[in-house]
Amino acid sequence: MTTPVPSGAPVFSGSGSDVSRRLDGLTNAVTAARGRIDDEILAPAEMLSERATERLTLSGEHTIVALAGATGSGKSSLFNSLTDLELAGVGVRRPTTSWALACAWGPDGAQGLLEWMGIPARHQVSRMSMLDRSAEDTKLDGLVLLDLPDHDSTEVSHHVEMDRLVTHADLLVWVLDPQKYADAAIHDRYIRPMASYSDVTLVVLNQIDRIPFEQRDRALADVRRILADEGLPDVPVIGVSATRGDGVDDLKRELAARIRAKSSAKARLTSDIAAAAAVIEQVGGSSEAPGISEAARRTLDDALVDSAGVPQIVEAIESSTRRRAALATGWPVLRWLGREGDESSDELALGGVLSPASLARSTAPEAARVQRAGAELAVRDLAEQASAGLERPWRDAVRDAANPRDRDVVDELDAAVRAASVDVGRPAPWWRVVQVVQLVAVAAAVLSLVWLVVQGVASLTSIDLPDLGSVGPVPTAAVVLVVALLGGPLLAFVSGVAARAGARRKAQRADEALRSAIGSTASERVVAPVEGELDRYGTYRSGIADALS
């Protein structure tokens, strides 16, 4: 038997709300699993939803009971005995086609139910106008009784019709006869595969009058043993004789009790839902997903930062800033003497363009290969950790969400690094001030030295020079020279200390900006899709749990 499933859930009330919750759960699970689990596995569950909706929308007051059995088991005789009608006597004959015969007690609302099951009008019988002489505990008001085609018929159409209607029945009554009650045809094809439907199954051992009275209990016990071996230990087994009436009232009482409880339809739907959910669970599983931990997220960010070459970029920014500061604020004489040449742009091969991208290229020539391998490994590790323990369809879905085929996460990380707001090239305003002071100091030193030389030459001649005064016994020019020669290098030293501190701050800001850009990209392009897929799995898992609860 093919077990059907949901696309929409019927509206139940009262005690039926449990069935509604189960059906809603299965519907949610199927919707969430679409595209993750094969459609062939989900299809039966989708079919069940529509069937269940129609079943309980059409009539929740009727219980569909199907009599099924082999040729010669006496199904039709039992059908007549339960209806208290000789159908041939009122002009209705057992159809020779593949159609089932149906009898409805109290047909209000049953007409639509019979049409939904596809029972032609000529194969429907109503008990509404008949005098019911049954005792109160055997009244079958609300029953829709089906006499199914023989399961061992040589007609293929009979098998198709029986398999179809078995899925529509709220209660299945398997009619066995004393000679073939262990026949493998009905046990292997129907009864054993439906072990999970024991709550909506009855077994009738018909023609019990053909068994000697003292052997009847043993025969019934043997049937129960066979059923227990097949996983149906609690299924009621009733011995009847449809022709003599033995046990028919016992069967009627059992049916009447189930009709009054209105539990068979709900029990059948519950079994259908559980069976469909179990099939899906075998493929999709229902283990709890680990999810993305804070530690895993930090590990991803750190790995992407390393693969993007951020430490090298930050180090290059600090080094470049410090060297350019030295060029701008250092003692010009030392630079002119070649002790501190212009190494920043030449050494880093920046071509005068100071940007994170150029710094990354200059400081890490192999960045392209290392970045792609490292980034892809980090993303894959995150997906594996987040989906550990899940079945393959969901593990694959999480991995695809982390690194989809339609976009390159590595390229997006590169773009984020290039677009990061990092002020690499702009000099600090005080550099220019110090540079001017240093140039003034050098000029003062040169002019003072020239003045002292000229003054010395003038003292040997009769040339008179203006008196620039003195500071104590020391001439002013000499004081200016000493101050310039000592003050310039001292200012360069102090500026170097300040430049190193500034370079560290700029490198720190660059590190924060680059990490923020990479973190945002990782959140948007990796973490969010993975969490979205895990949320989808959570919906699926919750739905499966509701369907199986």
JSON list of C-alpha atoms in Angstrom, two decimals, residues 197-377:
[
{"chain": "A", "resi": 197, "resn": "TYR", "atom": "CA", "xyz": [-2.15, 0.35, 11.58]},
{"chain": "A", "resi": 198, "resn": "SER", "atom": "CA", "xyz": [-3.10, -2.15, 14.27]},
{"chain": "A", "resi": 199, "resn": "ASP", "atom": "CA", "xyz": [-5.35, 0.44, 15.98]},
{"chain": "A", "resi": 200, "resn": "VAL", "atom": "CA", "xyz": [-7.58, 0.55, 12.91]},
{"chain": "A", "resi": 201, "resn": "THR", "atom": "CA", "xyz": [-7.53, -3.15, 12.06]},
{"chain": "A", "resi": 202, "resn": "LEU", "atom": "CA", "xyz": [-9.93, -5.98, 12.86]},
{"chain": "A", "resi": 203, "resn": "VAL", "atom": "CA", "xyz": [-9.64, -9.61, 11.81]},
{"chain": "A", "resi": 204, "resn": "VAL", "atom": "CA", "xyz": [-12.69, -11.79, 11.30]},
{"chain": "A", "resi": 205, "resn": "LEU", "atom": "CA", "xyz": [-12.38, -15.55, 11.02]},
{"chain": "A", "resi": 206, "resn": "ASN", "atom": "CA", "xyz": [-15.50, -16.26, 8.93]},
{"chain": "A", "resi": 207, "resn": "GLN", "atom": "CA", "xyz": [-17.26, -19.57, 8.32]},
{"chain": "A", "resi": 208, "resn": "ILE", "atom": "CA", "xyz": [-16.37, -20.60, 11.84]},
{"chain": "A", "resi": 209, "resn": "ASP", "atom": "CA", "xyz": [-19.35, -23.00, 11.72]},
{"chain": "A", "resi": 210, "resn": "ARG", "atom": "CA", "xyz": [-17.18, -25.22, 9.50]},
{"chain": "A", "resi": 211, "resn": "ILE", "atom": "CA", "xyz": [-14.80, -25.75, 12.43]},
{"chain": "A", "resi": 212, "resn": "PRO", "atom": "CA", "xyz": [-15.80, -28.28, 15.11]},
{"chain": "A", "resi": 213, "resn": "PHE", "atom": "CA", "xyz": [-16.93, -26.42, 18.21]},
{"chain": "A", "resi": 214, "resn": "GLU", "atom": "CA", "xyz": [-14.15, -27.81, 20.41]},
{"chain": "A", "resi": 215, "resn": "GLN", "atom": "CA", "xyz": [-11.47, -26.60, 17.92]},
{"chain": "A", "resi": 216, "resn": "ARG", "atom": "CA", "xyz": [-12.74, -23.03, 17.42]},
{"chain": "A", "resi": 217, "resn": "ASP", "atom": "CA", "xyz": [-10.82, -21.48, 20.31]},
{"chain": "A", "resi": 218, "resn": "ARG", "atom": "CA", "xyz": [-7.64, -23.16, 19.07]},
{"chain": "A", "resi": 219, "resn": "ALA", "atom": "CA", "xyz": [-8.23, -21.79, 15.55]},
{"chain": "A", "resi": 220, "resn": "LEU", "atom": "CA", "xyz": [-8.82, -18.27, 16.86]},
{"chain": "A", "resi": 221, "resn": "ALA", "atom": "CA", "xyz": [-5.69, -18.54, 19.03]},
{"chain": "A", "resi": 222, "resn": "ASP", "atom": "CA", "xyz": [-3.66, -19.62, 16.01]},
{"chain": "A", "resi": 223, "resn": "VAL", "atom": "CA", "xyz": [-4.84, -16.57, 14.07]},
{"chain": "A", "resi": 224, "resn": "ARG", "atom": "CA", "xyz": [-3.82, -14.33, 16.99]},
{"chain": "A", "resi": 225, "resn": "ARG", "atom": "CA", "xyz": [-0.40, -16.02, 17.08]},
{"chain": "A", "resi": 226, "resn": "ILE", "atom": "CA", "xyz": [0.16, -15.36, 13.39]},
{"chain": "A", "resi": 227, "resn": "LEU", "atom": "CA", "xyz": [-0.85, -11.72, 13.81]},
{"chain": "A", "resi": 228, "resn": "ALA", "atom": "CA", "xyz": [1.45, -11.31, 16.83]},
{"chain": "A", "resi": 229, "resn": "ASP", "atom": "CA", "xyz": [4.34, -12.70, 14.79]},
{"chain": "A", "resi": 230, "resn": "GLU", "atom": "CA", "xyz": [3.56, -10.07, 12.15]},
{"chain": "A", "resi": 231, "resn": "GLY", "atom": "CA", "xyz": [3.62, -7.19, 14.63]},
{"chain": "A", "resi": 232, "resn": "LEU", "atom": "CA", "xyz": [-0.13, -6.93, 15.35]},
{"chain": "A", "resi": 233, "resn": "PRO", "atom": "CA", "xyz": [-0.50, -8.56, 18.79]},
{"chain": "A", "resi": 234, "resn": "ASP", "atom": "CA", "xyz": [-3.39, -6.33, 19.91]},
{"chain": "A", "resi": 235, "resn": "VAL", "atom": "CA", "xyz": [-5.67, -6.66, 16.88]},
{"chain": "A", "resi": 236, "resn": "PRO", "atom": "CA", "xyz": [-9.09, -8.09, 17.89]},
{"chain": "A", "resi": 237, "resn": "VAL", "atom": "CA", "xyz": [-9.92, -11.43, 16.28]},
{"chain": "A", "resi": 238, "resn": "ILE", "atom": "CA", "xyz": [-13.63, -12.30, 16.10]},
{"chain": "A", "resi": 239, "resn": "GLY", "atom": "CA", "xyz": [-15.04, -15.62, 14.94]},
{"chain": "A", "resi": 240, "resn": "VAL", "atom": "CA", "xyz": [-18.27, -15.36, 12.92]},
{"chain": "A", "resi": 241, "resn": "SER", "atom": "CA", "xyz": [-20.50, -17.32, 10.65]},
{"chain": "A", "resi": 242, "resn": "ALA", "atom": "CA", "xyz": [-22.08, -14.94, 8.18]},
{"chain": "A", "resi": 243, "resn": "THR", "atom": "CA", "xyz": [-24.55, -17.55, 7.01]},
{"chain": "A", "resi": 244, "resn": "ARG", "atom": "CA", "xyz": [-25.72, -18.75, 10.44]},
{"chain": "A", "resi": 245, "resn": "GLY", "atom": "CA", "xyz": [-25.20, -15.46, 12.31]},
{"chain": "A", "resi": 246, "resn": "ASP", "atom": "CA", "xyz": [-22.72, -16.77, 14.88]},
{"chain": "A", "resi": 247, "resn": "GLY", "atom": "CA", "xyz": [-20.58, -13.90, 16.24]},
{"chain": "A", "resi": 248, "resn": "VAL", "atom": "CA", "xyz": [-22.15, -11.29, 13.92]},
{"chain": "A", "resi": 249, "resn": "ASP", "atom": "CA", "xyz": [-23.59, -9.36, 16.86]},
{"chain": "A", "resi": 250, "resn": "ASP", "atom": "CA", "xyz": [-20.13, -9.39, 18.50]},
{"chain": "A", "resi": 251, "resn": "LEU", "atom": "CA", "xyz": [-18.71, -7.84, 15.33]},
{"chain": "A", "resi": 252, "resn": "LYS", "atom": "CA", "xyz": [-21.54, -5.30, 15.24]},
{"chain": "A", "resi": 253, "resn": "ARG", "atom": "CA", "xyz": [-20.85, -4.32, 18.85]},
{"chain": "A", "resi": 254, "resn": "GLU", "atom": "CA", "xyz": [-17.18, -3.78, 18.04]},
{"chain": "A", "resi": 255, "resn": "LEU", "atom": "CA", "xyz": [-18.06, -1.66, 15.02]},
{"chain": "A", "resi": 256, "resn": "ALA", "atom": "CA", "xyz": [-20.76, 0.27, 16.89]},
{"chain": "A", "resi": 257, "resn": "ALA", "atom": "CA", "xyz": [-18.35, 1.09, 19.74]},
{"chain": "A", "resi": 258, "resn": "ARG", "atom": "CA", "xyz": [-15.83, 2.49, 17.29]},
{"chain": "A", "resi": 259, "resn": "ILE", "atom": "CA", "xyz": [-18.46, 4.45, 15.39]},
{"chain": "A", "resi": 260, "resn": "ARG", "atom": "CA", "xyz": [-19.77, 6.04, 18.60]},
{"chain": "A", "resi": 261, "resn": "ALA", "atom": "CA", "xyz": [-16.22, 6.91, 19.71]},
{"chain": "A", "resi": 262, "resn": "LYS", "atom": "CA", "xyz": [-15.60, 8.47, 16.29]},
{"chain": "A", "resi": 263, "resn": "SER", "atom": "CA", "xyz": [-12.00, 7.45, 16.81]},
{"chain": "A", "resi": 264, "resn": "SER", "atom": "CA", "xyz": [-11.35, 5.28, 13.78]},
{"chain": "A", "resi": 265, "resn": "ALA", "atom": "CA", "xyz": [-10.99, 8.10, 11.26]},
{"chain": "A", "resi": 266, "resn": "LYS", "atom": "CA", "xyz": [-8.65, 9.99, 13.56]},
{"chain": "A", "resi": 267, "resn": "ALA", "atom": "CA", "xyz": [-6.71, 6.84, 14.41]},
{"chain": "A", "resi": 268, "resn": "ARG", "atom": "CA", "xyz": [-6.32, 5.98, 10.74]},
{"chain": "A", "resi": 269, "resn": "LEU", "atom": "CA", "xyz": [-5.13, 9.49, 9.90]},
{"chain": "A", "resi": 270, "resn": "THR", "atom": "CA", "xyz": [-2.75, 9.39, 12.84]},
{"chain": "A", "resi": 271, "resn": "SER", "atom": "CA", "xyz": [-1.30, 6.11, 11.59]},
{"chain": "A", "resi": 272, "resn": "ASP", "atom": "CA", "xyz": [-1.02, 7.46, 8.03]},
{"chain": "A", "resi": 273, "resn": "ILE", "atom": "CA", "xyz": [0.72, 10.59, 9.22]},
{"chain": "A", "resi": 274, "resn": "ALA", "atom": "CA", "xyz": [3.12, 8.67, 11.45]},
{"chain": "A", "resi": 275, "resn": "ALA", "atom": "CA", "xyz": [3.94, 6.22, 8.64]},
{"chain": "A", "resi": 276, "resn": "ALA", "atom": "CA", "xyz": [4.62, 9.03, 6.16]},
{"chain": "A", "resi": 277, "resn": "ALA", "atom": "CA", "xyz": [6.72, 10.93, 8.68]},
{"chain": "A", "resi": 278, "resn": "ALA", "atom": "CA", "xyz": [8.72, 7.81, 9.52]},
{"chain": "A", "resi": 279, "resn": "VAL", "atom": "CA", "xyz": [9.62, 7.31, 5.85]},
{"chain": "A", "resi": 280, "resn": "ILE", "atom": "CA", "xyz": [10.82, 10.90, 5.57]},
{"chain": "A", "resi": 281, "resn": "GLU", "atom": "CA", "xyz": [12.69, 10.67, 8.87]},
{"chain": "A", "resi": 282, "resn": "GLN", "atom": "CA", "xyz": [14.64, 7.65, 7.63]},
{"chain": "A", "resi": 283, "resn": "VAL", "atom": "CA", "xyz": [16.14, 9.82, 4.91]},
{"chain": "A", "resi": 284, "resn": "GLY", "atom": "CA", "xyz": [16.24, 13.25, 6.54]},
{"chain": "A", "resi": 285, "resn": "GLY", "atom": "CA", "xyz": [16.79, 12.20, 10.16]},
{"chain": "A", "resi": 286, "resn": "SER", "atom": "CA", "xyz": [15.67, 14.18, 13.17]},
{"chain": "A", "resi": 287, "resn": "SER", "atom": "CA", "xyz": [18.86, 14.77, 15.16]},
{"chain": "A", "resi": 288, "resn": "GLU", "atom": "CA", "xyz": [19.40, 18.13, 16.78]},
{"chain": "A", "resi": 289, "resn": "ALA", "atom": "CA", "xyz": [21.68, 20.41, 14.79]},
{"chain": "A", "resi": 290, "resn": "PRO", "atom": "CA", "xyz": [24.73, 21.79, 16.64]},
{"chain": "A", "resi": 291, "resn": "GLY", "atom": "CA", "xyz": [24.32, 25.18, 14.98]},
{"chain": "A", "resi": 292, "resn": "ILE", "atom": "CA", "xyz": [26.98, 27.89, 14.85]},
{"chain": "A", "resi": 293, "resn": "SER", "atom": "CA", "xyz": [28.66, 28.46, 18.20]},
{"chain": "A", "resi": 294, "resn": "GLU", "atom": "CA", "xyz": [30.42, 31.67, 19.18]},
{"chain": "A", "resi": 295, "resn": "ALA", "atom": "CA", "xyz": [33.73, 29.80, 19.13]},
{"chain": "A", "resi": 296, "resn": "ALA", "atom": "CA", "xyz": [33.06, 28.54, 15.59]},
{"chain": "A", "resi": 297, "resn": "ARG", "atom": "CA", "xyz": [32.15, 32.03, 14.45]},
{"chain": "A", "resi": 298, "resn": "ARG", "atom": "CA", "xyz": [35.35, 33.48, 15.92]},
{"chain": "A", "resi": 299, "resn": "THR", "atom": "CA", "xyz": [37.36, 30.72, 14.30]},
{"chain": "A", "resi": 300, "resn": "LEU", "atom": "CA", "xyz": [35.80, 31.53, 10.92]},
{"chain": "A", "resi": 301, "resn": "ASP", "atom": "CA", "xyz": [36.49, 35.25, 11.27]},
{"chain": "A", "resi": 302, "resn": "ASP", "atom": "CA", "xyz": [40.08, 34.65, 12.33]},
{"chain": "A", "resi": 303, "resn": "ALA", "atom": "CA", "xyz": [40.67, 32.23, 9.48]},
{"chain": "A", "resi": 304, "resn": "LEU", "atom": "CA", "xyz": [39.22, 34.63, 6.91]},
{"chain": "A", "resi": 305, "resn": "VAL", "atom": "CA", "xyz": [41.26, 37.48, 8.36]},
{"chain": "A", "resi": 306, "resn": "ASP", "atom": "CA", "xyz": [44.41, 35.39, 8.01]},
{"chain": "A", "resi": 307, "resn": "SER", "atom": "CA", "xyz": [43.54, 34.18, 4.52]},
{"chain": "A", "resi": 308, "resn": "ALA", "atom": "CA", "xyz": [42.89, 37.78, 3.42]},
{"chain": "A", "resi": 309, "resn": "GLY", "atom": "CA", "xyz": [46.38, 38.74, 4.60]},
{"chain": "A", "resi": 310, "resn": "VAL", "atom": "CA", "xyz": [45.11, 41.26, 7.15]},
{"chain": "A", "resi": 311, "resn": "PRO", "atom": "CA", "xyz": [48.06, 40.80, 9.57]},
{"chain": "A", "resi": 312, "resn": "GLN", "atom": "CA", "xyz": [50.50, 41.52, 6.72]},
{"chain": "A", "resi": 313, "resn": "ILE", "atom": "CA", "xyz": [48.45, 44.48, 5.53]},
{"chain": "A", "resi": 314, "resn": "VAL", "atom": "CA", "xyz": [48.29, 45.94, 9.04]},
{"chain": "A", "resi": 315, "resn": "GLU", "atom": "CA", "xyz": [52.01, 45.43, 9.53]},
{"chain": "A", "resi": 316, "resn": "ALA", "atom": "CA", "xyz": [52.70, 47.08, 6.17]},
{"chain": "A", "resi": 317, "resn": "ILE", "atom": "CA", "xyz": [50.47, 50.02, 7.08]},
{"chain": "A", "resi": 318, "resn": "GLU", "atom": "CA", "xyz": [52.34, 50.53, 10.35]},
{"chain": "A", "resi": 319, "resn": "SER", "atom": "CA", "xyz": [55.74, 50.20, 8.70]},
{"chain": "A", "resi": 320, "resn": "SER", "atom": "CA", "xyz": [54.79, 52.47, 5.79]},
{"chain": "A", "resi": 321, "resn": "THR", "atom": "CA", "xyz": [53.34, 55.10, 8.11]},
{"chain": "A", "resi": 322, "resn": "ARG", "atom": "CA", "xyz": [56.40, 55.05, 10.33]},
{"chain": "A", "resi": 323, "resn": "ARG", "atom": "CA", "xyz": [58.80, 55.42, 7.40]},
{"chain": "A", "resi": 324, "resn": "ARG", "atom": "CA", "xyz": [56.83, 58.19, 5.74]},
{"chain": "A", "resi": 325, "resn": "ALA", "atom": "CA", "xyz": [56.69, 60.00, 9.07]},
{"chain": "A", "resi": 326, "resn": "ALA", "atom": "CA", "xyz": [60.45, 59.65, 9.36]},
{"chain": "A", "resi": 327, "resn": "LEU", "atom": "CA", "xyz": [60.86, 61.09, 5.89]},
{"chain": "A", "resi": 328, "resn": "ALA", "atom": "CA", "xyz": [58.65, 64.03, 6.74]},
{"chain": "A", "resi": 329, "resn": "THR", "atom": "CA", "xyz": [59.89, 64.78, 10.27]},
{"chain": "A", "resi": 330, "resn": "GLY", "atom": "CA", "xyz": [63.44, 63.41, 10.39]},
{"chain": "A", "resi": 331, "resn": "TRP", "atom": "CA", "xyz": [66.63, 65.46, 10.48]},
{"chain": "A", "resi": 332, "resn": "PRO", "atom": "CA", "xyz": [67.10, 66.33, 6.79]},
{"chain": "A", "resi": 333, "resn": "VAL", "atom": "CA", "xyz": [70.90, 66.27, 7.01]},
{"chain": "A", "resi": 334, "resn": "LEU", "atom": "CA", "xyz": [70.94, 62.56, 7.86]},
{"chain": "A", "resi": 335, "resn": "ARG", "atom": "CA", "xyz": [68.62, 61.79, 4.96]},
{"chain": "A", "resi": 336, "resn": "TRP", "atom": "CA", "xyz": [70.75, 63.84, 2.63]},
{"chain": "A", "resi": 337, "resn": "LEU", "atom": "CA", "xyz": [73.81, 61.99, 3.76]},
{"chain": "A", "resi": 338, "resn": "GLY", "atom": "CA", "xyz": [72.04, 58.77, 2.71]},
{"chain": "A", "resi": 339, "resn": "ARG", "atom": "CA", "xyz": [71.59, 57.24, 6.17]},
{"chain": "A", "resi": 340, "resn": "GLU", "atom": "CA", "xyz": [67.79, 57.18, 5.85]},
{"chain": "A", "resi": 341, "resn": "GLY", "atom": "CA", "xyz": [66.80, 57.11, 2.21]},
{"chain": "A", "resi": 342, "resn": "ASP", "atom": "CA", "xyz": [63.37, 57.07, 0.70]},
{"chain": "A", "resi": 343, "resn": "GLU", "atom": "CA", "xyz": [62.68, 53.37, 1.18]},
{"chain": "A", "resi": 344, "resn": "SER", "atom": "CA", "xyz": [58.94, 53.28, 1.78]},
{"chain": "A", "resi": 345, "resn": "SER", "atom": "CA", "xyz": [57.52, 53.32, -1.73]},
{"chain": "A", "resi": 346, "resn": "ASP", "atom": "CA", "xyz": [60.49, 51.63, -3.41]},
{"chain": "A", "resi": 347, "resn": "GLU", "atom": "CA", "xyz": [60.79, 48.85, -0.85]},
{"chain": "A", "resi": 348, "resn": "LEU", "atom": "CA", "xyz": [57.06, 48.11, -0.79]},
{"chain": "A", "resi": 349, "resn": "ALA", "atom": "CA", "xyz": [56.67, 48.50, -4.55]},
{"chain": "A", "resi": 350, "resn": "LEU", "atom": "CA", "xyz": [53.49, 50.47, -4.04]},
{"chain": "A", "resi": 351, "resn": "GLY", "atom": "CA", "xyz": [53.90, 52.67, -7.03]},
{"chain": "A", "resi": 352, "resn": "GLY", "atom": "CA", "xyz": [52.77, 55.64, -4.98]},
{"chain": "A", "resi": 353, "resn": "VAL", "atom": "CA", "xyz": [49.29, 54.11, -4.34]},
{"chain": "A", "resi": 354, "resn": "LEU", "atom": "CA", "xyz": [48.77, 53.33, -0.70]},
{"chain": "A", "resi": 355, "resn": "SER", "atom": "CA", "xyz": [45.69, 51.11, -0.30]},
{"chain": "A", "resi": 356, "resn": "PRO", "atom": "CA", "xyz": [44.88, 47.84, 1.47]},
{"chain": "A", "resi": 357, "resn": "ALA", "atom": "CA", "xyz": [44.78, 46.04, -1.85]},
{"chain": "A", "resi": 358, "resn": "SER", "atom": "CA", "xyz": [48.21, 47.33, -2.96]},
{"chain": "A", "resi": 359, "resn": "LEU", "atom": "CA", "xyz": [49.68, 46.61, 0.45]},
{"chain": "A", "resi": 360, "resn": "ALA", "atom": "CA", "xyz": [48.26, 43.07, 0.32]},
{"chain": "A", "resi": 361, "resn": "ARG", "atom": "CA", "xyz": [49.81, 42.48, -3.11]},
{"chain": "A", "resi": 362, "resn": "SER", "atom": "CA", "xyz": [53.17, 43.88, -2.10]},
{"chain": "A", "resi": 363, "resn": "THR", "atom": "CA", "xyz": [53.43, 42.12, 1.24]},
{"chain": "A", "resi": 364, "resn": "ALA", "atom": "CA", "xyz": [51.97, 38.74, 0.22]},
{"chain": "A", "resi": 365, "resn": "PRO", "atom": "CA", "xyz": [52.83, 37.83, -3.40]},
{"chain": "A", "resi": 366, "resn": "GLU", "atom": "CA", "xyz": [51.16, 34.39, -2.98]},
{"chain": "A", "resi": 367, "resn": "ALA", "atom": "CA", "xyz": [47.99, 35.86, -1.45]},
{"chain": "A", "resi": 368, "resn": "ALA", "atom": "CA", "xyz": [45.68, 34.75, -4.25]},
{"chain": "A", "resi": 369, "resn": "ARG", "atom": "CA", "xyz": [46.39, 31.03, -3.80]},
{"chain": "A", "resi": 370, "resn": "VAL", "atom": "CA", "xyz": [46.66, 31.13, -0.04]},
{"chain": "A", "resi": 371, "resn": "GLN", "atom": "CA", "xyz": [43.53, 33.25, 0.32]},
{"chain": "A", "resi": 372, "resn": "ARG", "atom": "CA", "xyz": [41.29, 31.00, -1.74]},
{"chain": "A", "resi": 373, "resn": "ALA", "atom": "CA", "xyz": [42.47, 27.78, -0.13]},
{"chain": "A", "resi": 374, "resn": "GLY", "atom": "CA", "xyz": [42.34, 29.16, 3.39]},
{"chain": "A", "resi": 375, "resn": "ALA", "atom": "CA", "xyz": [38.98, 30.88, 3.00]},
{"chain": "A", "resi": 376, "resn": "GLU", "atom": "CA", "xyz": [37.29, 27.89, 1.38]},
{"chain": "A", "resi": 377, "resn": "LEU", "atom": "CA", "xyz": [38.63, 25.57, 4.07]}
]
